[in-house]
Coordinates of C-alpha atoms and ligand atoms in Angstrom, one line a residue:
M189 CA 97.5 65.4 126.5
N190 CA 95.1 63.2 124.7
K191 CA 92.4 64.8 122.5
I192 CA 89.2 65.3 124.5
Y193 CA 86.0 64.3 122.5
G194 CA 82.6 65.9 123.1
I195 CA 79.6 63.6 123.4
D196 CA 76.0 64.5 123.3
L197 CA 74.3 61.5 124.9
G198 CA 70.8 62.2 123.8
T199 CA 67.4 60.6 124.5
T200 CA 66.7 59.9 120.8
N201 CA 70.1 60.5 119.1
S202 CA 73.7 60.9 120.2
C203 CA 76.8 62.5 118.6
I204 CA 80.5 62.7 119.0
S205 CA 82.7 65.6 118.0
V206 CA 86.3 66.8 118.3
L207 CA 88.2 70.0 117.7
K208 CA 90.5 69.7 114.7
E209 CA 92.8 72.5 113.7
G210 CA 90.6 74.8 115.8
R211 CA 87.3 73.6 114.3
P212 CA 84.6 71.6 115.9
H213 CA 84.1 68.5 113.7
T214 CA 81.3 66.0 114.1
I215 CA 82.7 62.5 113.5
P216 CA 80.5 60.8 110.8
V217 CA 79.6 57.7 112.8
D218 CA 76.6 55.9 111.2
G219 CA 77.1 58.0 108.0
N220 CA 76.1 61.5 109.1
G221 CA 77.1 61.6 112.8
I222 CA 73.6 61.4 114.2
V223 CA 73.5 58.1 116.0
P224 CA 70.2 56.7 117.2
S225 CA 70.4 56.1 121.0
V226 CA 69.0 52.6 120.5
V227 CA 70.3 49.1 121.5
S228 CA 68.8 46.0 120.1
L229 CA 69.5 42.3 120.5
D230 CA 70.0 40.2 117.3
G231 CA 70.4 36.6 118.3
T232 CA 73.4 36.9 120.6
N233 CA 74.7 40.1 119.0
L234 CA 74.0 43.5 120.6
L235 CA 73.5 46.2 117.9
V236 CA 73.8 49.9 118.7
G237 CA 72.9 53.0 116.6
R238 CA 71.2 53.0 113.2
K239 CA 71.3 49.2 112.8
A240 CA 69.6 48.9 116.2
L241 CA 67.0 51.4 115.2
N242 CA 66.2 49.5 112.0
R243 CA 65.8 46.3 114.0
A244 CA 63.8 48.1 116.7
A245 CA 61.0 48.8 114.2
A246 CA 60.4 45.1 113.7
F247 CA 61.5 43.8 117.1
P248 CA 60.5 46.5 119.7
E249 CA 60.5 43.9 122.5
Q250 CA 64.2 43.1 121.9
S251 CA 65.2 46.7 121.8
I252 CA 65.8 49.6 124.2
R253 CA 65.2 53.2 123.3
S254 CA 65.2 56.4 125.4
V255 CA 67.3 54.9 128.2
K256 CA 68.3 58.5 129.2
R257 CA 64.9 58.8 130.8
L258 CA 65.8 56.1 133.3
M259 CA 69.3 57.4 134.2
G260 CA 69.5 57.8 138.0
T261 CA 66.8 55.3 138.7
T262 CA 67.1 51.7 139.9
E263 CA 65.0 50.3 137.1
K264 CA 66.2 47.0 135.5
L265 CA 66.1 46.4 131.7
T266 CA 65.9 43.1 130.0
L267 CA 67.4 42.1 126.7
G268 CA 67.2 38.4 125.9
N269 CA 67.9 36.5 129.1
K270 CA 70.1 39.3 130.7
T271 CA 69.2 42.2 132.9
Y272 CA 70.9 45.5 132.7
E273 CA 71.0 48.8 134.6
P274 CA 70.3 52.0 132.7
E275 CA 74.1 52.8 133.1
D276 CA 75.0 49.6 131.2
I277 CA 72.8 50.5 128.2
S278 CA 74.2 54.1 128.2
A279 CA 77.7 52.6 128.4
M280 CA 77.0 50.5 125.3
I281 CA 76.0 53.7 123.4
L282 CA 79.1 55.5 124.6
R283 CA 81.3 52.6 123.7
Y284 CA 79.8 52.3 120.3
L285 CA 80.4 56.0 119.6
C286 CA 84.0 55.8 120.7
D287 CA 84.8 52.6 118.9
E288 CA 83.3 53.9 115.6
A289 CA 85.1 57.2 116.1
R290 CA 88.4 55.4 116.7
K291 CA 88.0 53.5 113.4
I292 CA 87.4 56.8 111.6
E293 CA 90.1 58.8 113.5
G294 CA 92.7 56.1 113.5
H295 CA 93.5 56.4 117.2
E296 CA 92.0 55.5 120.6
V297 CA 89.2 57.7 121.8
E298 CA 89.3 57.6 125.6
N299 CA 88.9 61.1 127.1
V300 CA 85.5 62.7 126.8
V301 CA 83.2 65.5 128.0
I302 CA 79.6 64.3 128.2
T303 CA 76.6 66.6 128.2
V304 CA 73.4 66.3 130.3
P305 CA 70.2 68.3 130.5
A306 CA 70.5 71.3 132.9
Y307 CA 67.7 69.9 135.0
F308 CA 69.5 66.6 135.6
S309 CA 69.7 65.8 139.3
D310 CA 72.9 64.8 141.1
A311 CA 71.9 61.2 140.9
Q312 CA 71.3 61.4 137.1
R313 CA 74.7 63.1 136.6
R314 CA 76.5 60.5 138.7
A315 CA 74.7 57.8 136.7
T316 CA 76.0 59.4 133.5
M317 CA 79.6 59.5 134.9
E318 CA 79.2 55.8 135.9
A319 CA 78.1 55.0 132.3
G320 CA 81.3 56.6 131.0
K321 CA 83.3 54.5 133.5
R322 CA 81.6 51.3 132.5
A323 CA 82.4 52.1 128.9
G324 CA 86.1 52.3 129.9
L325 CA 86.3 56.1 129.3
T326 CA 87.9 58.9 131.2
V327 CA 85.0 61.4 131.7
E328 CA 86.8 64.7 132.0
R329 CA 83.7 66.6 132.7
I330 CA 79.9 66.5 132.7
I331 CA 78.5 69.8 131.3
N332 CA 75.0 71.1 130.8
E333 CA 73.5 70.8 127.2
P334 CA 72.5 74.4 127.0
T335 CA 75.9 75.5 128.1
A336 CA 77.5 73.3 125.4
A337 CA 75.1 74.7 122.8
A338 CA 75.9 78.3 123.8
L339 CA 79.6 77.6 123.6
F340 CA 79.2 76.4 120.0
Y341 CA 76.8 79.1 118.9
D342 CA 79.2 81.6 120.4
H343 CA 81.5 80.7 117.7
V344 CA 79.0 81.3 115.0
L345 CA 78.2 84.8 113.9
A346 CA 74.9 84.7 112.0
S347 CA 76.1 87.1 109.3
D348 CA 74.7 86.3 105.9
G349 CA 77.0 85.0 103.3
D350 CA 80.0 84.9 105.6
S351 CA 81.0 81.3 105.5
Q352 CA 83.8 81.5 108.0
Q353 CA 82.5 82.8 111.2
V354 CA 84.5 83.7 114.2
L355 CA 84.3 83.8 118.0
S356 CA 81.8 86.4 119.2
S357 CA 81.7 85.9 123.0
K358 CA 83.7 89.1 123.6
A359 CA 80.5 91.0 122.9
G360 CA 80.0 91.7 126.6
E361 CA 77.6 90.1 129.1
H362 CA 74.3 89.3 127.6
Y363 CA 71.5 86.8 128.0
A364 CA 70.6 83.9 125.7
L365 CA 67.7 81.5 125.7
V366 CA 68.3 77.9 124.6
Y367 CA 65.2 76.2 123.2
D368 CA 65.9 72.4 122.8
L369 CA 63.1 70.3 121.3
G370 CA 64.4 66.8 120.5
G371 CA 62.8 63.5 119.7
G372 CA 61.5 62.8 123.2
T373 CA 62.1 65.7 125.5
F374 CA 61.9 69.5 125.6
D375 CA 64.2 71.7 127.6
V376 CA 64.5 75.5 127.8
S377 CA 67.3 77.3 129.6
V378 CA 68.1 81.0 130.2
L379 CA 71.8 81.7 130.3
R380 CA 74.0 84.6 131.3
M381 CA 76.8 84.8 128.8
G382 CA 79.9 86.4 129.9
E383 CA 83.4 85.3 130.9
I384 CA 81.6 82.2 132.2
I385 CA 78.3 80.8 131.0
E386 CA 75.8 80.6 133.8
V387 CA 72.4 78.7 133.7
L388 CA 70.0 81.1 135.4
A389 CA 66.9 79.0 134.9
S390 CA 66.0 75.7 133.3
T391 CA 62.8 73.9 132.8
G392 CA 61.0 71.8 130.3
D393 CA 58.9 68.7 129.7
T394 CA 60.6 65.4 129.9
H395 CA 57.7 63.8 127.9
L396 CA 57.3 66.1 125.0
G397 CA 59.2 65.8 121.7
G398 CA 59.1 64.9 118.1
D399 CA 57.6 61.5 118.7
D400 CA 54.4 63.2 120.0
F401 CA 54.2 65.2 116.8
D402 CA 54.6 62.0 114.8
K403 CA 51.8 60.3 116.7
R404 CA 49.3 63.0 115.7
I405 CA 49.9 62.0 112.0
V406 CA 49.7 58.3 112.9
T407 CA 46.3 58.9 114.6
R408 CA 45.0 60.4 111.3
L409 CA 46.4 57.5 109.3
L410 CA 44.8 55.0 111.6
Q411 CA 41.4 56.7 111.2
E412 CA 41.8 56.7 107.5
I413 CA 42.7 53.0 107.4
K414 CA 39.7 52.2 109.6
E415 CA 37.3 54.1 107.4
K416 CA 38.7 52.9 104.0
E417 CA 40.0 49.5 104.8
N418 CA 37.7 48.6 107.8
V419 CA 40.6 47.4 109.9
D420 CA 41.7 48.7 113.3
L421 CA 45.5 48.8 113.7
E422 CA 45.6 50.9 116.9
D423 CA 47.1 48.1 119.0
Y424 CA 49.0 46.2 116.3
V425 CA 52.6 46.9 116.9
P426 CA 54.1 45.9 113.5
A427 CA 51.7 48.3 111.7
L428 CA 52.3 51.0 114.3
A429 CA 56.1 50.7 113.8
R430 CA 55.7 51.2 110.1
L431 CA 53.2 54.1 110.4
N432 CA 55.4 55.8 112.9
A433 CA 58.3 55.8 110.5
V434 CA 56.1 57.0 107.7
A435 CA 54.7 59.8 109.9
E436 CA 58.2 61.0 110.9
R437 CA 59.2 61.2 107.2
A438 CA 56.0 63.2 106.4
K439 CA 56.7 65.6 109.4
I440 CA 60.3 66.2 108.3
A441 CA 59.1 66.8 104.7
L442 CA 56.6 69.3 105.9
S443 CA 59.4 71.5 107.3
E444 CA 60.3 72.1 103.7
K445 CA 57.2 71.6 101.7
A446 CA 53.7 73.1 101.8
S447 CA 52.2 69.7 101.6
V448 CA 53.1 66.0 101.4
R449 CA 51.3 62.9 100.3
V450 CA 51.7 59.8 102.5
E451 CA 51.4 56.7 100.3
E452 CA 52.1 53.4 102.1
T453 CA 51.3 50.0 100.8
R454 CA 51.8 46.6 102.4
I455 CA 51.0 47.7 105.9
P456 CA 50.8 44.5 107.9
T457 CA 47.5 43.6 109.6
P458 CA 46.8 41.1 112.4
K459 CA 45.0 38.7 110.0
G460 CA 48.2 38.3 107.9
K461 CA 46.8 40.5 105.0
S462 CA 48.2 43.9 104.2
C463 CA 46.5 47.2 103.6
T464 CA 47.2 50.6 102.0
V465 CA 46.8 54.2 103.0
S466 CA 47.1 57.3 100.9
M467 CA 46.6 60.7 102.5
E468 CA 47.6 64.3 101.8
F469 CA 48.8 66.5 104.7
S470 CA 49.3 70.3 104.3
R471 CA 51.7 72.2 106.5
E472 CA 48.8 74.2 107.7
D473 CA 46.9 71.0 108.8
F474 CA 49.9 69.7 110.6
E475 CA 50.5 73.0 112.4
A476 CA 46.9 73.0 113.6
M477 CA 47.1 69.4 114.7
T478 CA 50.2 70.1 116.9
E479 CA 49.5 73.6 118.0
D480 CA 48.9 72.5 121.6
F481 CA 52.4 71.0 121.7
V482 CA 54.0 74.2 120.6
A483 CA 51.9 76.1 123.1
R484 CA 53.2 73.8 125.9
T485 CA 56.8 74.7 125.0
V486 CA 55.9 78.3 125.0
A487 CA 54.4 78.0 128.5
S488 CA 57.8 76.5 129.6
V489 CA 59.6 79.4 127.9
E490 CA 57.5 81.8 129.9
K491 CA 58.2 79.9 133.1
A492 CA 62.0 79.9 132.5
M493 CA 61.9 83.7 131.8
E494 CA 60.0 84.3 135.0
E495 CA 62.5 82.2 137.0
A496 CA 65.4 84.1 135.5
Q497 CA 63.5 87.4 136.2
L498 CA 63.9 88.6 132.7
T499 CA 61.6 90.0 130.0
P500 CA 61.9 89.0 126.4
D501 CA 63.5 92.2 125.3
K502 CA 66.5 91.3 127.5
I503 CA 67.3 88.2 125.5
G504 CA 70.0 88.9 122.9
K505 CA 70.0 85.4 121.3
V506 CA 67.6 82.6 121.0
L507 CA 69.5 79.4 120.3
L508 CA 67.6 76.5 118.6
V509 CA 68.7 73.0 119.5
G510 CA 67.2 69.6 118.6
G511 CA 65.9 68.3 115.3
M512 CA 62.3 69.5 115.9
T513 CA 63.3 73.1 115.9
R514 CA 63.5 72.8 112.1
M515 CA 59.7 72.9 112.1
P516 CA 58.9 76.4 110.8
A517 CA 56.1 77.0 113.3
V518 CA 58.5 76.7 116.2
A519 CA 60.9 79.4 115.0
A520 CA 57.9 81.6 114.0
R521 CA 56.4 81.3 117.5
L522 CA 59.7 82.2 119.1
E523 CA 60.1 85.1 116.7
E524 CA 56.7 86.4 117.9
I525 CA 57.9 86.3 121.5
F526 CA 61.5 87.5 121.1
G527 CA 61.1 89.8 118.1
G528 CA 64.5 91.0 117.1
A529 CA 66.5 88.5 119.2
R530 CA 69.1 86.8 117.0
M531 CA 68.3 83.3 116.0
P532 CA 71.5 82.0 114.3
V533 CA 70.5 79.2 112.0
V534 CA 73.0 76.5 112.5
D535 CA 72.7 72.7 112.5
P536 CA 70.5 72.1 115.5
D537 CA 71.4 68.5 115.7
L538 CA 75.1 68.9 116.2
S539 CA 75.5 72.1 118.3
V540 CA 75.6 70.2 121.7
S541 CA 78.3 67.7 120.8
N542 CA 80.3 70.4 119.0
G543 CA 80.0 72.6 122.0
A544 CA 81.2 69.8 124.2
S545 CA 84.2 69.3 121.9
I546 CA 85.0 73.0 122.4
Q547 CA 84.8 72.4 126.2
G548 CA 87.2 69.5 125.6
G549 CA 89.5 71.9 123.8
I550 CA 89.4 74.4 126.6
I551 CA 90.3 71.6 129.1
S552 CA 93.2 70.4 127.1
G553 CA 94.5 73.9 126.6
E554 CA 93.8 74.6 123.0
N555 CA 93.6 78.3 122.0
C556 CA 89.9 78.9 121.9
E557 CA 90.2 82.4 120.6
Q558 CA 91.1 80.8 117.3
I559 CA 88.2 78.5 117.1
L560 CA 86.4 78.8 113.7
V561 CA 83.2 77.3 112.6
D562 CA 82.8 76.8 108.8
V563 CA 79.2 76.7 107.7
T564 CA 77.5 76.6 104.3
P565 CA 76.6 80.1 103.2
H566 CA 73.6 79.0 101.2
T567 CA 71.1 76.2 101.1
L568 CA 71.9 73.6 98.5
S569 CA 68.9 72.0 97.0
L570 CA 67.7 69.8 94.1
E571 CA 65.0 70.7 91.7
S572 CA 61.9 68.5 92.0
I573 CA 58.3 68.4 90.9
T574 CA 55.6 69.1 93.5
Y575 CA 53.1 66.3 94.3
D576 CA 50.4 67.9 92.2
F577 CA 52.8 68.1 89.2
R578 CA 52.0 71.8 89.0
Q579 CA 55.4 73.3 89.6
L580 CA 59.1 72.9 90.1
E581 CA 60.5 73.5 93.5
C582 CA 63.8 73.4 95.3
S583 CA 64.1 70.6 97.8
P584 CA 66.8 71.4 100.3
I585 CA 69.5 68.8 100.9
I586 CA 72.0 70.8 102.9
P587 CA 70.4 73.8 104.6
R588 CA 72.2 77.1 104.9
N589 CA 74.6 77.4 107.9
T590 CA 75.1 73.7 108.2
Q591 CA 78.6 73.1 109.6
I592 CA 81.0 71.8 107.0
P593 CA 82.4 69.4 105.9
V594 CA 79.0 67.7 105.6
T595 CA 77.4 64.9 103.7
R596 CA 73.6 64.7 103.5
A597 CA 71.3 62.6 101.4
R598 CA 67.6 62.6 100.4
T599 CA 65.5 60.1 98.6
F600 CA 63.4 61.4 95.6
S601 CA 61.3 59.2 93.4
T602 CA 60.5 58.9 89.7
V603 CA 57.1 60.2 88.4
Y604 CA 56.4 57.8 85.6
H605 CA 56.5 54.2 84.8
H606 CA 59.5 53.4 82.7
Q607 CA 60.8 56.9 83.2
R608 CA 63.9 57.2 81.0
A609 CA 66.0 59.7 82.9
A610 CA 66.0 62.0 85.9
E611 CA 67.2 65.5 85.4
L612 CA 69.3 66.6 88.3
R613 CA 69.7 70.3 88.9
V614 CA 71.7 71.6 91.8
Y615 CA 70.5 75.0 93.1
Q616 CA 72.0 77.4 95.7
G617 CA 69.7 79.8 97.5
E618 CA 67.0 80.2 100.0
S619 CA 63.9 80.3 97.8
L620 CA 61.4 77.5 97.3
F621 CA 61.3 78.5 93.6
P622 CA 64.2 77.5 91.3
K623 CA 64.0 80.7 89.2
E624 CA 64.8 82.7 92.4
N625 CA 67.9 80.6 93.2
T626 CA 71.2 80.1 91.4
L627 CA 71.6 77.0 89.3
I628 CA 75.2 75.8 90.0
G629 CA 75.3 72.6 88.1
E630 CA 73.2 70.0 86.3
T631 CA 73.4 66.5 85.0
S632 CA 71.1 63.6 84.3
L633 CA 70.8 60.1 85.5
E634 CA 69.8 57.5 82.9
L635 CA 67.3 55.2 84.5
A636 CA 66.7 51.5 84.1
P637 CA 63.0 50.7 83.3
A638 CA 61.1 50.6 86.6
E639 CA 57.7 51.3 88.1
A640 CA 56.8 54.9 89.0
H641 CA 57.9 56.0 92.5
C642 CA 61.2 54.2 92.1
P643 CA 63.5 55.7 94.7
I644 CA 66.5 57.8 93.6
L645 CA 69.0 58.6 96.4
V646 CA 70.7 61.9 95.9
E647 CA 73.7 62.7 98.2
Y648 CA 75.5 66.0 98.4
S649 CA 78.8 66.5 100.1
Y650 CA 80.2 70.0 100.8
D651 CA 83.8 70.3 101.8
L652 CA 85.9 73.0 103.5
N653 CA 86.9 74.4 100.0
G654 CA 83.3 74.8 98.9
I655 CA 83.3 71.9 96.5
V656 CA 79.9 70.3 96.1
H657 CA 80.0 66.6 95.2
M658 CA 76.7 65.1 94.1
V659 CA 76.1 61.4 93.7
A660 CA 72.7 60.2 92.5
E661 CA 71.7 56.6 92.4
Q662 CA 68.6 54.7 91.2
K663 CA 68.2 52.4 94.2
G664 CA 68.2 48.7 93.3
Y665 CA 69.3 49.2 89.7
S666 CA 73.0 50.2 90.2
R667 CA 72.5 53.3 87.9
K668 CA 74.6 56.1 89.3
T669 CA 75.9 59.5 88.2
E670 CA 78.2 62.0 89.9
L671 CA 78.9 65.7 89.6
R672 CA 81.5 68.0 91.1
I673 CA 80.8 71.7 91.4
D674 CA 83.0 74.5 92.8
S675 CA 80.2 76.4 94.6
R676 CA 82.4 79.4 95.5
N677 CA 83.2 80.3 91.9
P678 CA 80.0 80.4 90.0
Q679 CA 81.6 81.1 86.6
L680 CA 83.8 78.1 87.0
F681 CA 80.9 76.0 88.2
S682 CA 78.6 76.8 85.4
S683 CA 81.3 76.1 82.7
Q684 CA 82.3 72.9 84.5
G685 CA 78.7 72.0 84.8
L686 CA 78.2 72.6 81.1
E687 CA 81.3 70.6 80.2
K688 CA 79.9 67.8 82.3
I689 CA 76.6 67.9 80.6
Q690 CA 78.2 67.9 77.2
E691 CA 80.4 65.0 78.1
D692 CA 77.3 63.1 79.4
E693 CA 75.4 63.8 76.3
E694 CA 78.2 62.6 74.1
E695 CA 78.6 59.4 76.1
E696 CA 74.9 58.8 75.9
T697 CA 74.7 59.3 72.1
E698 CA 77.5 56.8 71.7
E699 CA 76.1 54.2 74.1
S700 CA 72.4 54.5 74.2
P701 CA 70.7 57.0 71.9
N702 CA 67.5 58.6 73.2
A703 CA 68.4 57.6 76.7
V704 CA 68.0 61.0 78.2
N705 CA 64.7 62.7 78.2
F706 CA 64.5 66.1 79.7
V707 CA 61.3 67.0 77.9
T708 CA 58.9 67.3 80.8
Q709 CA 61.1 69.4 82.9
R710 CA 62.1 71.7 80.0
A711 CA 58.5 72.3 79.2
R712 CA 57.6 73.1 82.8
N713 CA 60.6 75.4 83.1
L714 CA 59.4 77.3 80.1
L715 CA 55.8 77.4 81.2
S716 CA 56.9 78.9 84.5
K717 CA 58.4 81.8 82.5
M718 CA 55.7 82.3 79.9
E719 CA 52.9 85.0 80.1
P720 CA 49.3 83.7 79.8
G721 CA 48.1 83.4 76.2
A722 CA 47.6 81.1 73.3
K723 CA 51.2 79.9 73.1
K724 CA 51.2 79.0 76.8
D725 CA 47.9 77.1 76.4
A726 CA 49.3 75.2 73.4
L727 CA 52.4 74.2 75.3
T728 CA 50.3 73.2 78.4
Q729 CA 48.0 71.0 76.3
S730 CA 50.9 69.4 74.5
L731 CA 52.6 68.7 77.8
A732 CA 49.4 67.1 79.1
R733 CA 49.2 64.8 76.0
Y734 CA 52.8 63.9 76.5
E735 CA 52.4 63.0 80.1
E736 CA 49.3 60.9 79.3
A737 CA 51.3 59.1 76.6
L738 CA 54.1 58.5 79.1
M739 CA 51.7 56.9 81.5
D740 CA 49.8 54.6 79.2
D741 CA 50.3 55.1 75.5
E742 CA 53.8 54.0 74.4
D743 CA 52.7 53.8 70.8
A744 CA 51.8 57.5 70.6
L745 CA 54.8 58.6 72.6
D746 CA 57.2 59.4 69.8
E747 CA 54.7 61.5 67.9
V748 CA 53.6 63.4 70.9
E749 CA 57.1 63.9 72.1
D750 CA 58.1 65.4 68.7
E751 CA 55.2 67.8 68.8
L752 CA 56.1 68.9 72.3
L753 CA 59.8 69.3 71.5
A754 CA 58.9 71.4 68.4
L755 CA 56.9 73.8 70.6
I756 CA 59.8 73.9 73.2
E757 CA 62.4 74.6 70.6
A758 CA 60.3 77.3 68.9
E759 CA 59.6 79.1 72.3
T760 CA 63.3 78.7 73.4
S761 CA 64.7 80.2 70.2
E762 CA 62.2 83.0 70.3
R763 CA 63.3 83.8 73.9
E764 CA 67.0 83.6 73.0
Q765 CA 66.4 86.0 70.1
E766 CA 64.6 88.5 72.4
E767 CA 67.4 88.3 74.9
Q768 CA 70.0 89.0 72.2
E769 CA 68.0 92.0 71.0
E770 CA 67.7 93.4 74.5
D771 CA 71.5 93.0 75.0
Ligands
AMP1066 P1 67.1 65.2 118.3 O1 66.6 64.4 119.5 O2 67.6 66.5 118.6 O3 68.0 64.4 117.5 O4 65.8 65.4 117.4 C1 65.1 64.4 116.8 C2 63.7 64.8 116.4 O5 63.8 65.9 115.5 C3 63.0 63.7 115.8 O6 61.6 63.7 116.3 C4 63.0 64.1 114.3 O7 61.9 63.5 113.6 C5 62.9 65.6 114.4 N1 63.4 66.2 113.2 C6 64.6 66.0 112.5 N2 64.6 66.8 111.4 C7 63.5 67.5 111.4 C8 62.9 68.4 110.4 N3 63.6 68.8 109.3 N4 61.7 68.9 110.7 C9 61.0 68.5 111.8 N5 61.4 67.6 112.7 C10 62.7 67.1 112.5

């Protein structure tokens, strides 16, 4: 029998997965497997997925998003001079997923299980089936999204540090609550988990999702622009598209950081000029701004519990689905309600399609007792400097319990004009503070002279053998460096890491002396370990002088750098001596 693929056909994003050697595996369509459910017309070409999303920002009237909301209706949609039914647009997304999957897999992808929300009516389910047919696929089954999520989570035991986690559904009958907050919709379902998975109650809000959270940030940005630049962009679509994208990035960053600064230049205005906005948001502000949305989801949770005639203490597991569940306030609120209920932390974006692929495996007769889910046992992050330059922190790139193999990237930026190098330190662990995590490798990226805030793309890949592969690139300047680390063998890593650093340093001395400058970060690292006192004050002042020179006094730079380096060396050797004496 052909392989059966699992498809999460979502309102905002879609995914396709398949079971391989007993493991659910998300196929990396569009890079990371999360494919925007967007179709856009470019001349006579129909684009789907990420390319369509990029185009949709500039040409919203030639693009279709969130078609899932229209499934089962008779609404007509226009693209160029053609009209389509919602089934046709969904078929394009399905066809794109399967065509791209075929290119990666090397064989036809024809048989699928597609997921739908538990509340979908018969007409909506039939429309989804029809979309599959119009895409030329054999739809083996339509299953409920919460059921798929539960199937997947059932294969993940949330035991710390255990990276290979095994089937747990034999734990007897119990109840689970699936909380699914995506980009445009919110669903909550209560399930009875036993030999079969039964949906006892399902409710939600078809018009509440991440987009609404983004809009609250946009509103603040619009107010600020109005006050500072005296221009009203409330109805100006090109500016709104730009601000929406910026707001979403800020929201995502606030899931990991205590505050973010939104800096956007060249925002288009109706008179053909551009304007700028710069605003700081703290996580606290953002939580207060969106408190009512979280409260609305909680009201739905209570309603679902009432319909299922259960009290919170009967819920054994709370399963988080949808990108928005990464917002810390969401998990915190659920923890308040469900107390000790287990909330396994796995990748909330992929659990539905992975679960659908498990259903596919069950239909095609694979031995599902053997299904394994490999996940990252620790968060992998990169050391960065906070916006206020006060401290170093770990910025997660691959969160703990993400299903592997996985590739994730994040964009960082330089701090100074003409910054000479970026020091790249890879940490493993759950703390925000580098000194509380484990340093597993480090290297540096020599930079071409550029303005401050020049983007540096850092990509981590983590494979089934625990090998971390980091690639860092200064965007637009073709400067690149790579590092391989064996994260399951710390000794080996650190020595490999060291070798790599030494190699790099040798190369750099040969080719471009003085190219690498770790000075700032070395000083900050030391400062974070020093007790208050005269030595700490001297180092702080010297660092401030150095940073000032970096910004606007090239002439004084060498002298100030020598002074700072001397202080660093003196403090470092003193510390090393103390450590030796203690040993
Ligand atoms: P989904 O429809 O499940 O793909 O969820 C997409 C929504 O999740 C979008 O609104 C994203 O902005 C949001 N999202 C993704 N990652 C995060 C994050 N780390 N923190 C907060 N929201 C996120």
